[in-house]
Amino acid sequence: MKLLRKIFVCAAVFLCSAAVFADYNKFGVPDSSAIRKQIAENWFYKPLSELRMNRNEIRTNSVGEKFQIRLEETDGIFSVIVAPESFLSVDFYTQNGMKRDTVSEYSADAAGSWILMRDSVTEKPVRIRYYFVADSDVYVQFSPDGNKTLADYVIDGCYAARSVPVGIPFERFYLTSFAEVLSLTQKSLPWKYAEIHTDQYHQKLQMVGVIRKKLSKIFYEWDATYDENGKPVRISDGKPREVDEREKDGKRLSMDDAGFLKWVVDGLVEPITGSGLFLNPLLLPTVQHNPLGYSGILNEKEALFFTLDWTRNLAAARLSVQTRKTYLYEDSGVDVNIEPFSAEVNEKGITLTAGYLNNTGYAIKKLRPVLYVLGVTEPTFFYLAAVRRRVPPSKGKPEYYVFDKCAVILPYFDQNGQFTCTVFENGEEMTLNQFVSSYPDCYVHLTRVLSSDRFFPQ
């Protein structure tokens, strides 16, 4: 009898441990696999007409995490959603003033959500989606393809991996835990983009804080920067310039967008060298073109590659000071030219994506997913952005493209794992969405600069 009891207890402990393990994964994502086993017959296989009769359910997994099961319908698709409970702080007004309270919700795109999507006409399964990070634009999904299952890894509408074969039947994902998904796809999907360490961004966040404090002292002036000794000069010829009355008391600074970028990089360089960067090396050309061709002739008048040259040379100069070794741009490796995506989702459906274009950069509409990847893989770097704009034809001149705008972009993940970007342009702070909206249909070229807590701009 004692032996039988011992066997029973051991078996019970094993089953309990297996259930807890299914709920655990290295990203700490709430897991609903045990709950899905309980509800599969009632929610995953029934026709839409019967699913509409189901009431929303709340169930709890083995570690006490609550999930809501519900049906949602959109054009052509109906979805069974298994969403974890999350909490929001909400401010609301009462007779005694404003009060803050915490409310729970079950968001379909929260980390830990699982969604089965089926076609509204055929009622056949279309895909299963797993959300696993704080950013709702990042997820993995699995789709049936005959007897095969295909996997996608999506970041903000771009495919970091697309149609990767997975060696189990599609319906197995009805019950598969997120830990098992990681195990099945650890070599075939780019999970490195989910390895977010929120403690690696303190240097960038410190730089953001310093810049913010000084913005009120900066005002825009065209063609304006400061030389290596902090004296006001013109960018175009390096000669001294007269300063505005607002600056004569030494409490304010005047600069344009290019001068602002130099001011930021000088704040990293001067604590090491004792002076800012010299102006002339920052104007060296980085693009080779036929001087007798149309672009070559036009470049003499319009400086077609000004901010591209400026950002590249600034980044190379920072690298030279950082390593105590002189780097010209072409040897520095400061250009961002990664190609993390193979396709994108847009109004035309799924199309191939061009990615990085030499001496041009990335289409601005793809900037956020690129910065997301950079934020994960290069946590200690920020980026100087050169904007390439189209100039429409006028007065008999054909259209042309010019790099004439620039900004500083600092991507990071906050303590909740949420991706964000701080952008500074022309001495003003803006969101990434505001920056992108300012330059529709443009291209952005990025150069990387190492951040530092030794940052003391003029």
Coordinates of C-alpha atoms in Angstrom, one line a residue:
M1 CA 0.0 0.0 0.0
K2 CA 2.8 2.4 0.9
L3 CA 4.5 1.6 -2.4
L4 CA 1.3 2.3 -4.4
R5 CA 0.8 5.6 -2.5
K6 CA 4.4 6.6 -3.2
I7 CA 4.0 5.8 -7.0
F8 CA 0.7 7.9 -7.0
V9 CA 2.4 10.9 -5.3
C10 CA 5.3 10.8 -7.7
A11 CA 3.0 10.6 -10.7
A12 CA 1.0 13.5 -9.4
V13 CA 4.1 15.6 -8.8
F14 CA 5.3 14.8 -12.4
L15 CA 2.0 15.8 -14.0
C16 CA 1.9 19.0 -11.9
S17 CA 5.5 19.8 -12.9
A18 CA 4.8 19.2 -16.6
A19 CA 1.8 21.6 -16.5
V20 CA 3.9 24.3 -14.8
F21 CA 6.7 23.8 -17.4
A22 CA 4.2 24.3 -20.2
D23 CA 3.3 27.6 -18.6
Y24 CA 6.9 28.7 -18.5
N25 CA 9.1 30.1 -21.3
K26 CA 12.3 32.1 -21.4
F27 CA 10.5 35.3 -22.4
G28 CA 8.1 35.1 -19.4
V29 CA 5.0 35.1 -21.7
P30 CA 1.7 34.0 -20.2
D31 CA 0.8 30.6 -21.7
S32 CA -2.7 29.3 -22.4
S33 CA -1.9 25.8 -23.8
A34 CA -3.5 24.0 -20.8
I35 CA -6.7 26.1 -21.2
R36 CA -6.8 25.5 -24.9
K37 CA -6.9 21.8 -24.3
Q38 CA -9.9 22.3 -22.1
I39 CA -11.9 24.4 -24.6
A40 CA -10.8 23.0 -27.9
E41 CA -13.9 21.0 -28.7
N42 CA -16.3 23.9 -27.8
W43 CA -14.3 26.7 -29.5
F44 CA -11.9 25.5 -32.2
Y45 CA -14.0 23.1 -34.4
K46 CA -17.6 24.2 -34.3
P47 CA -19.2 26.1 -37.2
L48 CA -19.5 29.9 -36.9
S49 CA -23.3 29.7 -36.3
E50 CA -22.7 27.7 -33.1
L51 CA -19.7 29.7 -32.0
R52 CA -21.9 32.8 -32.0
M53 CA -23.9 31.1 -29.2
N54 CA -20.9 30.8 -27.0
R55 CA -20.5 33.3 -24.1
N56 CA -17.1 34.7 -23.3
E57 CA -15.2 32.6 -20.8
I58 CA -12.6 33.4 -18.2
R59 CA -10.2 30.5 -17.3
T60 CA -7.1 30.3 -15.2
N61 CA -3.9 28.4 -16.0
S62 CA -1.8 26.4 -13.6
V63 CA 0.2 29.4 -12.3
G64 CA -2.9 31.6 -11.7
E65 CA -2.9 33.7 -14.8
K66 CA -6.4 34.5 -16.2
F67 CA -7.3 34.3 -19.8
Q68 CA -10.5 35.3 -21.6
I69 CA -11.9 33.2 -24.5
R70 CA -14.1 35.0 -27.0
L71 CA -15.2 35.2 -30.6
E72 CA -14.5 38.3 -32.9
E73 CA -15.6 38.8 -36.5
T74 CA -14.0 41.0 -39.2
D75 CA -14.4 41.1 -42.9
G76 CA -13.9 37.6 -44.2
I77 CA -12.4 36.2 -41.0
F78 CA -13.7 35.1 -37.7
S79 CA -11.3 34.6 -34.8
V80 CA -11.2 32.7 -31.5
I81 CA -9.1 34.8 -29.1
V82 CA -7.5 33.5 -26.0
A83 CA -6.2 36.6 -24.3
P84 CA -4.3 37.0 -21.0
E85 CA -5.4 39.5 -18.3
S86 CA -3.5 42.7 -18.2
F87 CA -3.9 45.8 -16.0
L88 CA -4.1 49.5 -16.9
S89 CA -3.9 52.6 -14.7
V90 CA -6.8 54.8 -15.5
D91 CA -7.6 58.3 -14.3
F92 CA -11.2 59.3 -13.9
Y93 CA -13.1 62.2 -12.4
T94 CA -15.2 61.9 -9.2
Q95 CA -17.0 64.5 -7.0
N96 CA -13.8 64.7 -4.9
G97 CA -11.5 65.3 -7.9
M98 CA -9.5 63.0 -10.2
K99 CA -8.8 59.5 -8.9
R100 CA -6.5 56.8 -10.3
D101 CA -7.6 53.2 -10.4
T102 CA -6.4 50.0 -11.9
V103 CA -8.6 48.1 -14.4
S104 CA -8.1 44.8 -16.1
E105 CA -8.5 44.0 -19.8
Y106 CA -8.0 41.1 -22.1
S107 CA -6.3 42.6 -25.2
A108 CA -6.1 40.4 -28.3
D109 CA -2.6 41.6 -29.1
A110 CA -1.1 41.5 -25.6
A111 CA 2.0 39.4 -24.9
G112 CA 0.6 35.8 -24.4
S113 CA -2.4 36.2 -26.6
W114 CA -3.2 33.3 -29.0
I115 CA -5.6 33.7 -31.9
L116 CA -7.1 31.1 -34.3
M117 CA -8.4 32.7 -37.5
R118 CA -10.8 31.0 -39.8
D119 CA -12.4 31.9 -43.2
S120 CA -15.9 33.2 -42.8
V121 CA -17.1 31.4 -46.0
T122 CA -15.3 28.1 -46.0
E123 CA -14.8 28.0 -42.2
K124 CA -11.4 26.5 -42.8
P125 CA -8.5 27.6 -40.5
V126 CA -6.4 30.3 -42.1
R127 CA -3.7 30.9 -39.4
I128 CA -2.8 30.8 -35.7
R129 CA -1.0 33.8 -34.2
Y130 CA 1.1 34.1 -31.0
Y131 CA 1.9 37.4 -29.5
F132 CA 5.0 37.4 -27.2
V133 CA 6.4 40.9 -26.6
A134 CA 5.0 44.2 -25.4
D135 CA 4.9 45.6 -28.9
S136 CA 1.7 44.4 -30.6
D137 CA 3.2 44.8 -34.1
V138 CA 5.5 41.8 -33.4
Y139 CA 4.2 38.3 -33.6
V140 CA 4.7 34.8 -35.1
Q141 CA 2.0 33.0 -37.0
F142 CA 1.5 29.6 -38.5
S143 CA -0.6 28.7 -41.6
P144 CA -1.7 25.4 -43.2
D145 CA -0.3 24.6 -46.6
G146 CA -1.6 21.2 -47.7
N147 CA 0.0 18.7 -45.4
K148 CA 2.6 21.3 -44.3
T149 CA 2.7 24.1 -41.8
L150 CA 4.4 27.4 -42.6
A151 CA 5.7 29.9 -40.1
D152 CA 6.1 33.7 -40.3
Y153 CA 7.9 36.1 -38.0
V154 CA 6.5 39.6 -38.4
I155 CA 7.8 43.0 -37.2
D156 CA 5.6 46.0 -37.9
G157 CA 4.3 44.6 -41.2
C158 CA 7.7 43.3 -42.4
Y159 CA 8.6 39.7 -42.6
A160 CA 11.8 38.8 -40.7
A161 CA 11.0 35.2 -41.7
R162 CA 8.3 34.1 -44.1
S163 CA 6.8 30.7 -45.1
V164 CA 9.3 28.7 -43.1
P165 CA 8.3 25.0 -43.0
V166 CA 7.6 23.6 -39.5
G167 CA 7.6 19.8 -39.1
I168 CA 4.3 19.3 -37.3
P169 CA 0.7 19.3 -38.5
F170 CA -1.1 22.6 -38.3
E171 CA -3.8 21.5 -35.9
R172 CA -1.1 20.6 -33.3
F173 CA -0.8 24.4 -32.8
Y174 CA -4.3 24.4 -31.3
L175 CA -2.7 23.0 -28.2
T176 CA 1.0 23.9 -28.5
S177 CA 2.5 26.0 -25.7
F178 CA 4.7 29.0 -26.5
A179 CA 7.7 27.1 -24.9
E180 CA 7.1 24.3 -27.5
V181 CA 6.9 26.9 -30.3
L182 CA 10.3 28.2 -29.2
S183 CA 11.7 24.7 -29.2
L184 CA 10.3 23.8 -32.6
T185 CA 11.5 27.0 -34.3
Q186 CA 14.7 27.9 -32.4
K187 CA 16.9 27.5 -35.4
S188 CA 14.4 28.5 -38.1
L189 CA 12.9 31.8 -36.8
P190 CA 14.9 34.9 -35.7
W191 CA 14.1 34.8 -32.0
K192 CA 17.2 37.0 -31.3
Y193 CA 14.8 39.9 -32.2
A194 CA 12.8 39.1 -29.1
E195 CA 15.8 39.1 -26.7
I196 CA 15.2 42.5 -25.2
H197 CA 17.3 43.6 -22.2
T198 CA 15.8 46.8 -20.9
D199 CA 18.9 47.6 -18.7
Q200 CA 21.1 48.2 -21.8
Y201 CA 19.7 51.6 -22.8
H202 CA 20.7 53.8 -19.8
Q203 CA 23.4 55.7 -21.8
K204 CA 21.0 56.6 -24.5
L205 CA 18.3 57.6 -22.0
Q206 CA 20.8 59.8 -20.2
M207 CA 21.7 61.5 -23.5
V208 CA 18.0 62.0 -24.2
G209 CA 17.6 63.7 -20.8
V210 CA 20.5 66.0 -21.3
I211 CA 19.4 67.1 -24.8
R212 CA 15.8 67.7 -23.5
K213 CA 17.1 70.0 -20.8
K214 CA 19.0 72.1 -23.3
L215 CA 16.4 72.4 -26.1
S216 CA 14.9 75.6 -24.7
K217 CA 18.3 77.3 -25.2
I218 CA 18.5 76.4 -28.9
F219 CA 16.9 78.3 -31.8
Y220 CA 17.1 77.7 -35.5
E221 CA 19.4 79.6 -37.8
W222 CA 20.2 78.5 -41.4
D223 CA 23.7 77.5 -42.2
A224 CA 24.8 77.8 -38.6
T225 CA 27.1 75.7 -36.5
Y226 CA 30.0 76.0 -34.1
D227 CA 33.7 75.2 -34.8
E228 CA 36.1 73.1 -32.8
N229 CA 36.5 75.9 -30.3
G230 CA 32.8 76.6 -29.9
K231 CA 32.8 79.7 -32.0
P232 CA 29.8 80.4 -34.2
V233 CA 30.6 79.8 -37.9
R234 CA 28.8 79.2 -41.2
I235 CA 28.7 75.6 -42.4
S236 CA 29.0 76.6 -46.1
D237 CA 32.4 78.3 -45.8
G238 CA 33.5 78.0 -42.2
K239 CA 33.8 81.7 -41.7
P240 CA 32.7 83.5 -38.5
R241 CA 29.1 84.6 -38.4
E242 CA 27.2 87.3 -36.6
V243 CA 25.0 86.0 -33.9
D244 CA 21.5 87.0 -33.0
E245 CA 20.8 89.3 -30.1
R246 CA 19.3 86.4 -28.3
E247 CA 22.7 84.6 -28.2
K248 CA 25.0 87.5 -27.3
D249 CA 24.6 86.9 -23.6
G250 CA 26.0 83.4 -24.0
K251 CA 22.8 81.7 -22.7
R252 CA 21.4 80.6 -26.0
L253 CA 22.7 78.8 -29.1
S254 CA 21.8 79.1 -32.8
M255 CA 22.1 76.3 -35.3
D256 CA 20.4 74.5 -38.2
D257 CA 19.6 70.8 -38.4
A258 CA 23.1 69.9 -39.5
G259 CA 24.6 72.1 -36.8
F260 CA 22.4 70.4 -34.3
L261 CA 23.9 67.0 -35.2
K262 CA 27.4 68.4 -34.8
W263 CA 26.4 69.9 -31.4
V264 CA 25.3 66.4 -30.3
V265 CA 28.4 64.6 -31.5
D266 CA 30.7 67.3 -30.1
G267 CA 29.1 66.6 -26.8
L268 CA 30.5 63.1 -27.0
V269 CA 33.9 64.1 -28.5
E270 CA 34.9 67.1 -26.3
P271 CA 35.1 65.3 -23.0
I272 CA 37.7 63.0 -24.6
T273 CA 39.7 65.5 -26.8
G274 CA 39.1 68.8 -25.1
S275 CA 37.6 70.4 -28.3
G276 CA 34.9 69.9 -30.8
L277 CA 35.2 68.5 -34.3
F278 CA 36.9 70.5 -37.1
L279 CA 34.4 71.6 -39.8
N280 CA 36.2 70.9 -43.1
P281 CA 36.6 67.0 -42.6
L282 CA 32.8 66.9 -42.1
L283 CA 32.2 68.2 -45.6
L284 CA 34.4 65.7 -47.5
P285 CA 32.3 63.9 -50.2
T286 CA 31.5 60.3 -49.6
V287 CA 29.7 59.6 -53.0
Q288 CA 31.6 59.1 -56.2
H289 CA 29.8 60.4 -59.4
N290 CA 30.7 61.5 -62.9
P291 CA 31.6 65.2 -62.6
L292 CA 30.5 65.7 -66.2
G293 CA 27.2 63.9 -65.8
Y294 CA 23.9 65.6 -64.9
S295 CA 24.2 64.7 -61.2
G296 CA 27.8 65.8 -61.1
I297 CA 27.1 69.2 -62.6
L298 CA 24.0 69.7 -60.5
N299 CA 25.9 68.7 -57.3
E300 CA 28.1 71.7 -57.8
K301 CA 25.1 74.0 -57.4
E302 CA 22.8 72.1 -55.1
A303 CA 25.0 69.9 -52.9
L304 CA 22.9 66.8 -53.6
F305 CA 24.6 64.7 -50.9
F306 CA 25.2 67.3 -48.2
T307 CA 23.5 65.6 -45.2
L308 CA 24.6 62.1 -46.3
D309 CA 28.2 63.3 -46.3
W310 CA 27.7 65.2 -43.1
T311 CA 26.2 62.3 -41.1
R312 CA 28.8 59.8 -42.4
N313 CA 31.7 62.0 -41.6
L314 CA 30.3 62.9 -38.1
A315 CA 29.9 59.2 -37.3
A316 CA 33.4 58.3 -38.6
A317 CA 34.9 61.2 -36.5
R318 CA 33.2 59.9 -33.4
L319 CA 34.5 56.4 -34.1
S320 CA 38.0 57.8 -34.5
V321 CA 37.9 59.6 -31.2
Q322 CA 36.4 56.6 -29.5
T323 CA 39.0 54.2 -30.7
R324 CA 41.9 56.7 -30.9
K325 CA 42.5 55.6 -34.4
T326 CA 41.9 57.8 -37.5
Y327 CA 39.0 56.5 -39.7
L328 CA 37.9 58.0 -42.9
Y329 CA 34.3 57.3 -43.7
E330 CA 35.0 54.5 -46.3
D331 CA 36.9 52.5 -43.7
S332 CA 34.7 53.1 -40.7
G333 CA 31.7 50.8 -41.2
V334 CA 29.3 53.4 -39.8
D335 CA 26.7 52.9 -42.4
V336 CA 23.6 51.0 -41.4
N337 CA 22.9 48.6 -44.3
I338 CA 21.3 45.6 -42.6
E339 CA 18.7 43.5 -44.5
P340 CA 16.5 41.9 -41.8
F341 CA 13.3 41.6 -44.0
S342 CA 12.4 39.7 -47.1
A343 CA 8.8 41.0 -47.7
E344 CA 6.2 43.3 -46.3
V345 CA 2.5 43.6 -46.0
N346 CA 0.9 46.6 -47.7
E347 CA -2.3 47.5 -49.6
K348 CA -1.2 45.3 -52.4
G349 CA -0.9 42.3 -50.2
I350 CA 2.5 40.6 -49.5
T351 CA 5.3 42.0 -51.7
L352 CA 9.0 41.7 -51.8
T353 CA 10.9 44.5 -50.0
A354 CA 13.9 46.4 -51.5
G355 CA 15.5 47.0 -48.1
Y356 CA 18.7 49.0 -48.0
L357 CA 19.7 50.9 -51.2
N358 CA 23.4 52.0 -51.5
N359 CA 23.9 55.8 -51.0
T360 CA 20.2 56.1 -50.5
G361 CA 19.1 54.2 -47.3
Y362 CA 15.7 52.9 -46.5
A363 CA 12.2 53.9 -47.6
I364 CA 10.9 56.0 -44.7
K365 CA 7.8 53.9 -44.3
K366 CA 10.1 50.9 -43.4
L367 CA 12.1 52.9 -40.9
R368 CA 10.3 51.8 -37.8
P369 CA 10.8 48.0 -38.2
V370 CA 14.5 48.6 -39.1
L371 CA 14.9 50.7 -36.0
Y372 CA 13.1 48.0 -33.9
V373 CA 15.7 45.4 -35.1
L374 CA 18.6 47.9 -34.4
G375 CA 17.1 48.7 -31.0
V376 CA 17.4 45.0 -30.1
T377 CA 20.7 44.1 -31.8
E378 CA 22.6 47.4 -31.2
P379 CA 21.4 48.6 -27.8
T380 CA 24.3 51.0 -27.2
F381 CA 24.1 52.9 -30.5
F382 CA 22.0 55.8 -31.7
Y383 CA 21.7 57.0 -35.3
L384 CA 22.3 60.1 -37.4
A385 CA 19.6 60.2 -40.1
A386 CA 20.1 61.9 -43.5
V387 CA 16.8 62.5 -45.4
R388 CA 16.7 62.2 -49.2
R389 CA 13.9 64.2 -50.7
R390 CA 12.5 64.5 -54.2
V391 CA 12.5 67.9 -55.7
P392 CA 9.8 68.2 -58.4
P393 CA 10.6 69.6 -61.8
S394 CA 10.4 73.3 -62.3
K395 CA 11.4 76.0 -64.8
G396 CA 12.5 73.5 -67.4
K397 CA 14.6 71.5 -64.9
P398 CA 13.8 67.8 -64.4
E399 CA 13.2 66.4 -61.0
Y400 CA 16.1 65.4 -58.8
Y401 CA 16.8 64.0 -55.3
V402 CA 18.8 65.8 -52.6
F403 CA 20.0 64.9 -49.1
D404 CA 19.2 68.2 -47.3
K405 CA 17.6 67.3 -44.0
C406 CA 18.9 65.4 -41.0
A407 CA 18.0 64.3 -37.5
V408 CA 19.2 62.3 -34.4
I409 CA 17.3 59.1 -33.6
L410 CA 17.6 57.2 -30.4
P411 CA 15.7 53.8 -30.3
Y412 CA 15.2 52.0 -27.0
F413 CA 12.9 49.7 -25.0
D414 CA 11.4 51.0 -21.8
Q415 CA 11.1 49.0 -18.6
N416 CA 7.9 47.4 -19.8
G417 CA 9.7 46.1 -22.9
Q418 CA 7.8 48.6 -25.1
F419 CA 9.7 49.9 -28.2
T420 CA 10.0 53.6 -28.6
C421 CA 12.2 56.2 -30.4
T422 CA 13.1 59.7 -29.5
V423 CA 13.9 61.9 -32.5
F424 CA 15.5 65.3 -32.4
E425 CA 15.5 67.6 -35.4
N426 CA 16.3 71.3 -35.7
G427 CA 16.6 71.5 -31.9
E428 CA 13.1 70.1 -31.4
E429 CA 11.9 66.7 -30.0
M430 CA 9.4 64.6 -31.8
T431 CA 8.1 61.1 -32.0
L432 CA 9.1 58.7 -34.8
N433 CA 5.6 58.8 -36.2
Q434 CA 5.8 62.6 -36.5
F435 CA 9.2 62.4 -38.1
V436 CA 8.0 59.8 -40.7
S437 CA 4.9 61.9 -41.4
S438 CA 7.0 64.9 -42.1
Y439 CA 8.8 63.2 -45.0
P440 CA 6.3 61.1 -47.0
D441 CA 7.8 59.0 -49.8
C442 CA 11.3 60.0 -48.8
Y443 CA 14.4 57.8 -48.0
V444 CA 16.4 57.9 -44.8
H445 CA 20.1 56.9 -44.6
L446 CA 21.4 55.9 -41.1
T447 CA 24.9 56.0 -39.6
R448 CA 25.6 54.5 -36.2
V449 CA 27.2 56.4 -33.3
L450 CA 28.1 54.8 -29.9
S451 CA 26.2 56.4 -27.0
S452 CA 27.9 57.4 -23.8
D453 CA 27.1 58.7 -20.3
R454 CA 30.1 61.1 -20.8
F455 CA 27.9 63.5 -22.8
F456 CA 28.4 67.2 -22.2
P457 CA 27.2 69.3 -25.2
Q458 CA 28.0 73.0 -25.3

